[in-house]
mmCIF file of C-alpha atoms and ligand atoms in Angstrom:
data_model
loop_
_atom_site.group_PDB
_atom_site.id
_atom_site.type_symbol
_atom_site.label_atom_id
_atom_site.label_comp_id
_atom_site.label_asym_id
_atom_site.label_seq_id
_atom_site.Cartn_x
_atom_site.Cartn_y
_atom_site.Cartn_z
ATOM 1 C CA MET X 5 0.040 -0.019 -0.001
ATOM 2 C CA ASP X 6 1.501 3.416 -0.969
ATOM 3 C CA ASN X 7 0.997 6.639 0.917
ATOM 4 C CA LYS X 8 -0.949 8.345 -1.813
ATOM 5 C CA ILE X 9 -4.091 10.132 -0.723
ATOM 6 C CA ARG X 10 -7.087 9.208 -2.856
ATOM 7 C CA LYS X 11 -10.119 9.892 -0.669
ATOM 8 C CA ILE X 12 -10.505 12.732 1.826
ATOM 9 C CA GLY X 13 -13.274 12.868 4.417
ATOM 10 C CA VAL X 14 -14.297 16.356 5.519
ATOM 11 C CA PHE X 15 -16.423 17.183 8.508
ATOM 12 C CA THR X 16 -17.528 20.008 10.766
ATOM 13 C CA SER X 17 -17.658 19.557 14.527
ATOM 14 C CA GLY X 18 -18.394 21.493 17.713
ATOM 15 C CA GLY X 19 -20.202 24.849 17.583
ATOM 16 C CA ASP X 20 -21.013 25.895 14.035
ATOM 17 C CA ALA X 21 -19.480 29.127 12.732
ATOM 18 C CA PRO X 22 -20.330 31.286 9.696
ATOM 19 C CA GLY X 23 -17.908 30.468 6.945
ATOM 20 C CA MET X 24 -17.772 26.734 7.595
ATOM 21 C CA ASN X 25 -19.658 26.136 4.319
ATOM 22 C CA ALA X 26 -17.072 28.230 2.470
ATOM 23 C CA ALA X 27 -14.378 26.024 3.990
ATOM 24 C CA ILE X 28 -16.203 22.800 2.991
ATOM 25 C CA ARG X 29 -16.569 24.111 -0.535
ATOM 26 C CA ALA X 30 -12.856 24.984 -0.727
ATOM 27 C CA VAL X 31 -11.829 21.525 0.564
ATOM 28 C CA VAL X 32 -14.053 19.763 -1.954
ATOM 29 C CA ARG X 33 -13.062 21.926 -4.922
ATOM 30 C CA ALA X 34 -9.381 21.581 -4.065
ATOM 31 C CA CYS X 35 -9.960 17.792 -3.965
ATOM 32 C CA THR X 36 -11.517 17.945 -7.427
ATOM 33 C CA TYR X 37 -8.656 20.086 -8.665
ATOM 34 C CA TYR X 38 -6.076 17.605 -7.369
ATOM 35 C CA LYS X 39 -8.147 14.565 -8.549
ATOM 36 C CA ILE X 40 -8.911 13.266 -5.111
ATOM 37 C CA GLU X 41 -12.316 11.953 -4.079
ATOM 38 C CA ALA X 42 -14.177 13.935 -1.409
ATOM 39 C CA PHE X 43 -16.587 12.640 1.118
ATOM 40 C CA GLY X 44 -18.605 14.645 3.644
ATOM 41 C CA ILE X 45 -18.951 13.103 7.084
ATOM 42 C CA MET X 46 -22.263 14.139 8.604
ATOM 43 C CA ARG X 47 -22.572 15.543 12.185
ATOM 44 C CA GLY X 48 -18.860 15.401 12.883
ATOM 45 C CA TYR X 49 -17.592 12.463 14.906
ATOM 46 C CA GLU X 50 -21.198 11.180 15.337
ATOM 47 C CA GLY X 51 -21.435 10.559 11.581
ATOM 48 C CA MET X 52 -18.032 8.925 11.607
ATOM 49 C CA ILE X 53 -19.169 6.497 14.294
ATOM 50 C CA GLU X 54 -22.439 5.807 12.432
ATOM 51 C CA GLY X 55 -20.870 5.603 8.985
ATOM 52 C CA ASP X 56 -22.960 8.504 7.717
ATOM 53 C CA PHE X 57 -21.000 9.611 4.663
ATOM 54 C CA VAL X 58 -21.986 11.521 1.588
ATOM 55 C CA LYS X 59 -20.055 11.763 -1.635
ATOM 56 C CA LEU X 60 -19.319 15.372 -2.588
ATOM 57 C CA GLY X 61 -18.217 16.984 -5.849
ATOM 58 C CA ALA X 62 -17.491 20.425 -7.171
ATOM 59 C CA ARG X 63 -21.193 20.899 -8.047
ATOM 60 C CA SER X 64 -22.611 19.636 -4.786
ATOM 61 C CA VAL X 65 -20.944 22.436 -2.926
ATOM 62 C CA GLY X 66 -22.263 25.128 -5.289
ATOM 63 C CA ASN X 67 -24.358 27.998 -3.788
ATOM 64 C CA ILE X 68 -23.180 27.430 -0.244
ATOM 65 C CA ILE X 69 -20.323 29.960 0.084
ATOM 66 C CA GLN X 70 -22.794 32.637 1.300
ATOM 67 C CA ARG X 71 -24.713 30.428 3.693
ATOM 68 C CA GLY X 72 -24.255 30.382 7.514
ATOM 69 C CA GLY X 73 -24.313 27.147 9.499
ATOM 70 C CA THR X 74 -22.867 23.975 7.974
ATOM 71 C CA ILE X 75 -24.363 21.766 5.340
ATOM 72 C CA LEU X 76 -22.620 18.785 6.937
ATOM 73 C CA LYS X 77 -24.269 19.605 10.264
ATOM 74 C CA SER X 78 -22.343 19.536 13.531
ATOM 75 C CA ALA X 79 -22.323 17.855 16.921
ATOM 76 C CA ARG X 80 -20.298 17.514 20.055
ATOM 77 C CA SER X 81 -19.872 13.727 20.253
ATOM 78 C CA LYS X 82 -19.575 12.080 23.655
ATOM 79 C CA GLU X 83 -19.040 8.639 22.159
ATOM 80 C CA PHE X 84 -15.918 9.721 20.234
ATOM 81 C CA ARG X 85 -14.299 10.471 23.591
ATOM 82 C CA THR X 86 -14.332 6.729 24.328
ATOM 83 C CA PRO X 87 -11.834 4.240 22.795
ATOM 84 C CA GLU X 88 -14.844 2.099 21.635
ATOM 85 C CA GLY X 89 -16.333 5.086 19.790
ATOM 86 C CA ARG X 90 -13.071 5.917 18.057
ATOM 87 C CA LYS X 91 -12.665 2.238 17.067
ATOM 88 C CA LYS X 92 -16.072 2.209 15.416
ATOM 89 C CA ALA X 93 -15.204 5.464 13.617
ATOM 90 C CA TYR X 94 -11.963 3.967 12.351
ATOM 91 C CA GLU X 95 -13.610 0.878 11.066
ATOM 92 C CA ASN X 96 -16.181 2.892 9.139
ATOM 93 C CA ILE X 97 -13.678 5.200 7.469
ATOM 94 C CA LYS X 98 -11.516 2.174 6.621
ATOM 95 C CA GLU X 99 -14.470 0.400 5.031
ATOM 96 C CA GLU X 100 -15.261 3.557 2.958
ATOM 97 C CA SER X 101 -11.503 3.731 2.004
ATOM 98 C CA ILE X 102 -11.203 7.261 3.321
ATOM 99 C CA ASP X 103 -7.477 7.705 3.771
ATOM 100 C CA ALA X 104 -7.246 11.296 5.162
ATOM 101 C CA LEU X 105 -9.375 13.612 7.242
ATOM 102 C CA VAL X 106 -10.004 17.338 7.277
ATOM 103 C CA ALA X 107 -11.752 18.586 10.455
ATOM 104 C CA ILE X 108 -13.279 22.071 10.630
ATOM 105 C CA GLY X 109 -13.915 23.137 14.209
ATOM 106 C CA GLY X 110 -12.478 24.335 17.494
ATOM 107 C CA ASP X 111 -10.220 23.043 20.244
ATOM 108 C CA GLY X 112 -12.605 20.181 21.265
ATOM 109 C CA THR X 113 -12.678 18.953 17.652
ATOM 110 C CA PHE X 114 -8.891 19.117 17.382
ATOM 111 C CA THR X 115 -8.285 17.292 20.656
ATOM 112 C CA GLY X 116 -10.446 14.426 19.353
ATOM 113 C CA LEU X 117 -8.652 14.268 16.066
ATOM 114 C CA ASN X 118 -5.246 14.414 17.658
ATOM 115 C CA LYS X 119 -6.133 11.409 19.827
ATOM 116 C CA PHE X 120 -7.500 9.587 16.816
ATOM 117 C CA PHE X 121 -4.301 10.292 14.821
ATOM 118 C CA GLN X 122 -2.162 9.016 17.661
ATOM 119 C CA GLU X 123 -4.183 5.810 17.787
ATOM 120 C CA TYR X 124 -4.844 5.074 14.133
ATOM 121 C CA LYS X 125 -2.372 7.272 12.194
ATOM 122 C CA VAL X 126 -5.017 8.431 9.715
ATOM 123 C CA PRO X 127 -3.409 11.539 8.019
ATOM 124 C CA SER X 128 -5.390 14.460 9.523
ATOM 125 C CA ILE X 129 -5.419 18.213 9.349
ATOM 126 C CA CYS X 130 -7.531 20.784 11.161
ATOM 127 C CA ILE X 131 -9.065 24.063 10.019
ATOM 128 C CA PRO X 132 -9.859 26.511 12.821
ATOM 129 C CA GLY X 133 -13.621 27.212 12.601
ATOM 130 C CA THR X 134 -15.062 28.862 15.679
ATOM 131 C CA ILE X 135 -16.535 32.271 16.447
ATOM 132 C CA ASP X 136 -14.397 32.424 19.627
ATOM 133 C CA ASN X 137 -11.009 33.214 17.934
ATOM 134 C CA ASP X 138 -9.449 31.384 20.785
ATOM 135 C CA LEU X 139 -6.849 29.291 18.892
ATOM 136 C CA PRO X 140 -3.213 30.248 18.685
ATOM 137 C CA GLY X 141 -1.304 29.711 15.425
ATOM 138 C CA THR X 142 -3.688 31.808 13.368
ATOM 139 C CA ASP X 143 -4.579 35.473 13.515
ATOM 140 C CA TYR X 144 -8.248 34.691 12.922
ATOM 141 C CA THR X 145 -10.515 31.653 13.137
ATOM 142 C CA ILE X 146 -13.347 31.174 10.650
ATOM 143 C CA GLY X 147 -16.558 32.842 11.895
ATOM 144 C CA TYR X 148 -15.032 35.264 14.319
ATOM 145 C CA ASP X 149 -15.222 38.226 12.024
ATOM 146 C CA THR X 150 -18.906 37.568 11.174
ATOM 147 C CA ALA X 151 -19.861 37.015 14.798
ATOM 148 C CA THR X 152 -18.133 40.194 15.885
ATOM 149 C CA ASN X 153 -19.870 42.199 13.163
ATOM 150 C CA THR X 154 -23.179 40.737 14.298
ATOM 151 C CA ALA X 155 -22.394 41.748 17.872
ATOM 152 C CA VAL X 156 -21.516 45.277 16.763
ATOM 153 C CA GLU X 157 -24.759 45.614 14.816
ATOM 154 C CA ALA X 158 -26.694 44.443 17.884
ATOM 155 C CA ILE X 159 -24.789 46.850 20.098
ATOM 156 C CA ASP X 160 -25.521 49.771 17.774
ATOM 157 C CA ARG X 161 -29.266 48.981 17.967
ATOM 158 C CA ILE X 162 -29.178 48.703 21.730
ATOM 159 C CA ARG X 163 -27.364 52.023 21.947
ATOM 160 C CA ASP X 164 -30.264 53.730 20.159
ATOM 161 C CA THR X 165 -32.734 52.656 22.777
ATOM 162 C CA ALA X 166 -30.230 53.077 25.613
ATOM 163 C CA MET X 167 -29.719 56.729 24.663
ATOM 164 C CA SER X 168 -33.399 57.396 24.205
ATOM 165 C CA HIS X 169 -34.265 56.215 27.734
ATOM 166 C CA ASN X 170 -31.008 57.158 29.529
ATOM 167 C CA ARG X 171 -30.427 53.557 30.436
ATOM 168 C CA LEU X 172 -27.392 51.542 31.402
ATOM 169 C CA PHE X 173 -27.157 48.334 29.377
ATOM 170 C CA PHE X 174 -25.118 45.260 30.048
ATOM 171 C CA VAL X 175 -24.627 43.384 26.772
ATOM 172 C CA GLU X 176 -23.263 39.805 27.061
ATOM 173 C CA VAL X 177 -21.447 38.346 24.063
ATOM 174 C CA MET X 178 -20.184 34.861 23.392
ATOM 175 C CA GLY X 179 -16.604 33.623 23.274
ATOM 176 C CA ARG X 180 -16.420 30.890 25.951
ATOM 177 C CA ASN X 181 -13.153 31.604 27.794
ATOM 178 C CA SER X 182 -11.971 34.143 25.266
ATOM 179 C CA GLY X 183 -12.611 37.884 25.276
ATOM 180 C CA TYR X 184 -11.961 38.469 21.561
ATOM 181 C CA ILE X 185 -15.558 39.114 20.497
ATOM 182 C CA ALA X 186 -16.076 41.330 23.547
ATOM 183 C CA ILE X 187 -12.981 43.477 23.177
ATOM 184 C CA ASN X 188 -13.458 44.209 19.497
ATOM 185 C CA SER X 189 -17.243 44.574 19.479
ATOM 186 C CA GLY X 190 -16.831 46.744 22.582
ATOM 187 C CA ILE X 191 -14.286 49.057 20.951
ATOM 188 C CA ALA X 192 -16.280 49.144 17.674
ATOM 189 C CA GLY X 193 -19.559 49.705 19.526
ATOM 190 C CA GLY X 194 -18.169 52.506 21.718
ATOM 191 C CA ALA X 195 -18.713 50.688 24.965
ATOM 192 C CA THR X 196 -17.966 52.502 28.269
ATOM 193 C CA GLY X 197 -16.573 49.266 29.735
ATOM 194 C CA ILE X 198 -15.510 45.872 28.420
ATOM 195 C CA ILE X 199 -15.222 42.960 30.716
ATOM 196 C CA ILE X 200 -13.086 40.076 29.416
ATOM 197 C CA PRO X 201 -11.727 36.948 31.135
ATOM 198 C CA GLU X 202 -8.122 37.795 30.211
ATOM 199 C CA GLU X 203 -8.034 40.987 32.183
ATOM 200 C CA GLU X 204 -8.365 41.379 35.938
ATOM 201 C CA MET X 205 -10.979 43.953 36.720
ATOM 202 C CA SER X 206 -12.592 44.389 40.121
ATOM 203 C CA PHE X 207 -16.209 45.237 40.516
ATOM 204 C CA ASP X 208 -15.242 48.586 42.034
ATOM 205 C CA THR X 209 -13.244 49.502 38.946
ATOM 206 C CA LEU X 210 -16.231 48.678 36.793
ATOM 207 C CA TYR X 211 -18.559 50.694 39.046
ATOM 208 C CA ASN X 212 -16.223 53.724 38.882
ATOM 209 C CA LEU X 213 -16.204 53.519 35.127
ATOM 210 C CA LEU X 214 -19.948 54.239 35.181
ATOM 211 C CA GLY X 215 -19.035 57.554 36.755
ATOM 212 C CA GLU X 216 -22.047 58.084 38.972
ATOM 213 C CA GLY X 217 -22.091 61.666 40.269
ATOM 214 C CA LYS X 218 -18.888 62.614 38.482
ATOM 215 C CA GLU X 219 -18.490 65.433 35.958
ATOM 216 C CA THR X 220 -18.172 62.817 33.236
ATOM 217 C CA SER X 221 -21.224 60.935 34.462
ATOM 218 C CA LYS X 222 -23.403 59.523 31.731
ATOM 219 C CA LYS X 223 -26.797 58.123 32.565
ATOM 220 C CA SER X 224 -26.699 56.144 29.352
ATOM 221 C CA ASN X 225 -23.899 53.625 29.306
ATOM 222 C CA LEU X 226 -23.134 50.407 27.596
ATOM 223 C CA ILE X 227 -20.960 47.694 29.129
ATOM 224 C CA VAL X 228 -19.923 44.705 27.035
ATOM 225 C CA VAL X 229 -19.381 41.528 29.036
ATOM 226 C CA ALA X 230 -17.655 38.460 27.690
ATOM 227 C CA GLU X 231 -19.543 35.293 28.652
ATOM 228 C CA GLY X 232 -16.325 34.040 30.288
ATOM 229 C CA SER X 233 -16.117 37.112 32.598
ATOM 230 C CA LYS X 234 -14.470 36.257 35.899
ATOM 231 C CA ILE X 235 -16.366 38.894 37.882
ATOM 232 C CA GLY X 236 -19.819 37.696 36.995
ATOM 233 C CA ASP X 237 -22.040 37.474 33.903
ATOM 234 C CA ALA X 238 -24.078 40.419 32.615
ATOM 235 C CA THR X 239 -27.072 39.618 34.797
ATOM 236 C CA THR X 240 -24.993 39.290 37.946
ATOM 237 C CA LEU X 241 -23.162 42.495 37.304
ATOM 238 C CA ALA X 242 -26.350 44.360 36.569
ATOM 239 C CA LYS X 243 -27.792 43.150 39.937
ATOM 240 C CA LYS X 244 -24.701 44.206 41.804
ATOM 241 C CA VAL X 245 -24.811 47.747 40.330
ATOM 242 C CA ALA X 246 -28.544 47.998 41.210
ATOM 243 C CA GLU X 247 -27.786 46.881 44.750
ATOM 244 C CA ARG X 248 -25.209 49.635 45.130
ATOM 245 C CA SER X 249 -27.166 52.525 43.601
ATOM 246 C CA SER X 250 -30.551 53.427 42.276
ATOM 247 C CA TYR X 251 -29.034 56.090 40.043
ATOM 248 C CA PHE X 252 -29.122 53.885 36.944
ATOM 249 C CA ASP X 253 -32.007 52.398 35.006
ATOM 250 C CA ILE X 254 -30.436 49.054 34.117
ATOM 251 C CA LYS X 255 -31.241 46.517 31.411
ATOM 252 C CA VAL X 256 -29.456 43.306 30.311
ATOM 253 C CA THR X 257 -29.233 41.767 26.819
ATOM 254 C CA VAL X 258 -27.608 38.420 26.276
ATOM 255 C CA LEU X 259 -26.869 38.148 22.542
ATOM 256 C CA GLY X 260 -26.418 34.345 22.638
ATOM 257 C CA HIS X 261 -26.681 32.178 19.553
ATOM 258 C CA LEU X 262 -27.689 34.899 17.167
ATOM 259 C CA GLN X 263 -23.930 35.517 16.959
ATOM 260 C CA ARG X 264 -23.431 32.082 15.521
ATOM 261 C CA GLY X 265 -25.686 32.366 12.521
ATOM 262 C CA GLY X 266 -26.050 34.507 9.444
ATOM 263 C CA THR X 267 -24.298 35.221 6.186
ATOM 264 C CA PRO X 268 -20.482 35.118 6.559
ATOM 265 C CA THR X 269 -18.654 38.351 5.858
ATOM 266 C CA TYR X 270 -16.362 38.619 2.794
ATOM 267 C CA PHE X 271 -13.445 38.233 5.288
ATOM 268 C CA ASP X 272 -14.627 34.896 6.633
ATOM 269 C CA ARG X 273 -15.376 33.586 3.179
ATOM 270 C CA VAL X 274 -11.921 34.374 1.866
ATOM 271 C CA LEU X 275 -10.234 33.114 5.051
ATOM 272 C CA ALA X 276 -12.211 29.855 4.817
ATOM 273 C CA SER X 277 -11.427 29.487 1.115
ATOM 274 C CA ARG X 278 -7.700 29.911 1.706
ATOM 275 C CA MET X 279 -7.691 27.572 4.634
ATOM 276 C CA GLY X 280 -9.708 24.890 2.864
ATOM 277 C CA ILE X 281 -7.292 24.765 -0.075
ATOM 278 C CA ALA X 282 -4.331 24.950 2.301
ATOM 279 C CA ALA X 283 -5.624 21.896 4.193
ATOM 280 C CA VAL X 284 -5.804 19.724 1.072
ATOM 281 C CA GLU X 285 -2.424 20.969 -0.198
ATOM 282 C CA GLY X 286 -0.929 20.384 3.232
ATOM 283 C CA LEU X 287 -2.064 16.747 3.253
ATOM 284 C CA LEU X 288 -0.621 16.259 -0.222
ATOM 285 C CA LYS X 289 2.699 17.740 0.934
ATOM 286 C CA GLY X 290 2.830 15.313 3.871
ATOM 287 C CA GLU X 291 1.590 17.538 6.693
ATOM 288 C CA ARG X 292 -0.006 15.443 9.436
ATOM 289 C CA ASP X 293 -1.690 16.213 12.736
ATOM 290 C CA VAL X 294 -1.390 19.943 12.236
ATOM 291 C CA MET X 295 -3.710 22.956 12.226
ATOM 292 C CA VAL X 296 -3.763 25.334 9.224
ATOM 293 C CA GLY X 297 -3.412 28.933 10.218
ATOM 294 C CA ILE X 298 -2.924 32.284 8.568
ATOM 295 C CA LEU X 299 -0.401 34.436 10.375
ATOM 296 C CA ASN X 300 0.580 37.797 8.968
ATOM 297 C CA ASN X 301 -1.304 36.881 5.804
ATOM 298 C CA LYS X 302 0.762 33.711 5.203
ATOM 299 C CA VAL X 303 -0.483 30.120 5.367
ATOM 300 C CA VAL X 304 1.266 28.155 8.174
ATOM 301 C CA TYR X 305 0.922 24.581 9.485
ATOM 302 C CA ASN X 306 1.053 24.522 13.250
ATOM 303 C CA ASP X 307 2.206 21.497 15.153
ATOM 304 C CA PHE X 308 -0.807 20.276 17.067
ATOM 305 C CA THR X 309 0.792 20.001 20.497
ATOM 306 C CA THR X 310 1.872 23.621 20.301
ATOM 307 C CA ILE X 311 -1.697 24.641 19.553
ATOM 308 C CA MET X 312 -3.135 22.768 22.465
ATOM 309 C CA THR X 313 -0.578 24.067 24.947
ATOM 310 C CA ASN X 314 -0.710 27.776 24.052
ATOM 311 C CA LYS X 315 -3.330 30.511 24.242
ATOM 312 C CA HIS X 316 -4.427 33.085 21.674
ATOM 313 C CA GLU X 317 -3.585 36.134 23.705
ATOM 314 C CA ILE X 318 -5.405 39.445 23.267
ATOM 315 C CA ASP X 319 -2.880 42.015 22.211
ATOM 316 C CA SER X 320 -2.085 44.717 24.732
ATOM 317 C CA GLU X 321 -2.738 47.441 22.202
ATOM 318 C CA SER X 322 -6.425 46.522 22.013
ATOM 319 C CA LEU X 323 -6.643 46.700 25.794
ATOM 320 C CA ARG X 324 -4.886 50.021 25.811
ATOM 321 C CA ILE X 325 -7.084 51.671 23.272
ATOM 322 C CA ALA X 326 -10.273 50.291 24.893
ATOM 323 C CA LYS X 327 -9.206 52.084 28.082
ATOM 324 C CA ILE X 328 -8.455 55.466 26.447
ATOM 325 C CA LEU X 329 -11.745 55.399 24.571
ATOM 326 C CA SER X 330 -13.898 54.548 27.571
ATOM 327 C CA ILE X 331 -13.335 57.983 29.244
HETATM 328 O O1 F6P N 406 -17.501 27.778 20.779
HETATM 329 C C1 F6P N 406 -18.549 28.588 20.207
HETATM 330 C C2 F6P N 406 -19.604 28.896 21.226
HETATM 331 O O2 F6P N 406 -20.613 29.637 20.614
HETATM 332 C C3 F6P N 406 -19.095 29.620 22.504
HETATM 333 O O3 F6P N 406 -18.907 31.007 22.257
HETATM 334 C C4 F6P N 406 -20.147 29.320 23.476
HETATM 335 O O4 F6P N 406 -19.665 29.359 24.790
HETATM 336 C C5 F6P N 406 -20.594 27.903 23.094
HETATM 337 O O5 F6P N 406 -20.152 27.719 21.769
HETATM 338 C C6 F6P N 406 -22.073 27.630 23.209
HETATM 339 O O6 F6P N 406 -22.231 26.287 22.917
HETATM 340 P P1 F6P N 406 -23.616 25.611 22.594
HETATM 341 O O7 F6P N 406 -24.044 26.034 21.207
HETATM 342 O O8 F6P N 406 -23.369 24.132 22.687
HETATM 343 O O9 F6P N 406 -24.648 26.117 23.605
#
């Protein structure tokens, strides 16, 4: 048996992200270009365990580049975390003669694939697809730009009503343990305060930002809170402010899953297209157990262990400008 790759299985796993379809399309079309068969694996690792595969070709991925969600569907598989689950998955892909895998997802997806690679040595490559932008080795993950734009649009709308009623709004954005969506939607949305997990901020500091009774006091304020905030979520913080003072008329909006859907921005579509092609080309060049990334506008292949043991830090410049602007 030679090492030539003839059939690639592509799947999406974990939380969906806008731009995943553009990545699937790029993987499939790159396969067609390089004369490799492409198979879609439905619902991530669940479909691998159940043998739910679908043959894909250049035409079957037409008219999806602009669509949010993922045509291959997604899941967070518990069974794949067990050796028995992974064995079933291996038997199915072997039976289908799939000899390489491209996973589009976040850190949970990658951890599973890394384990699978160590056990079964199926050539594998990951594409970072998550709105959280929490993976090192790439400046951006697929879906982050769209989700942040969605959050900014929502913040703009909330600001209109906040201003009209002189209200203080706490707006909670997604990101799991990462403050990327919060910091940049907060800066772009002109927030008074931005609470992110990466930065220590006491409740008193937050309260002082609101400026009650000071010359700079604004009755209408908007605080963006990352869901991973270490000093409490938006609802908790709103309650604490209300307990301390009746000066503010306070409301809370949790943006939630609306940040996950919708048409991907041009940026996410291009990013996904570049990464999809880079994944297939990487496999053909012999890259294994790595994550595709784009750093400083160049395609890179990151060793998987490095990815899992590092964090995608928020740059200090973003933190600095957020502070200056919140005066
Ligand atoms: O990882 C993407 C993400 O949307 C996070 O920002 C959020 O914490 C989580 O997924 C929500 O997961 P679920 O869709 O399973 O509720």
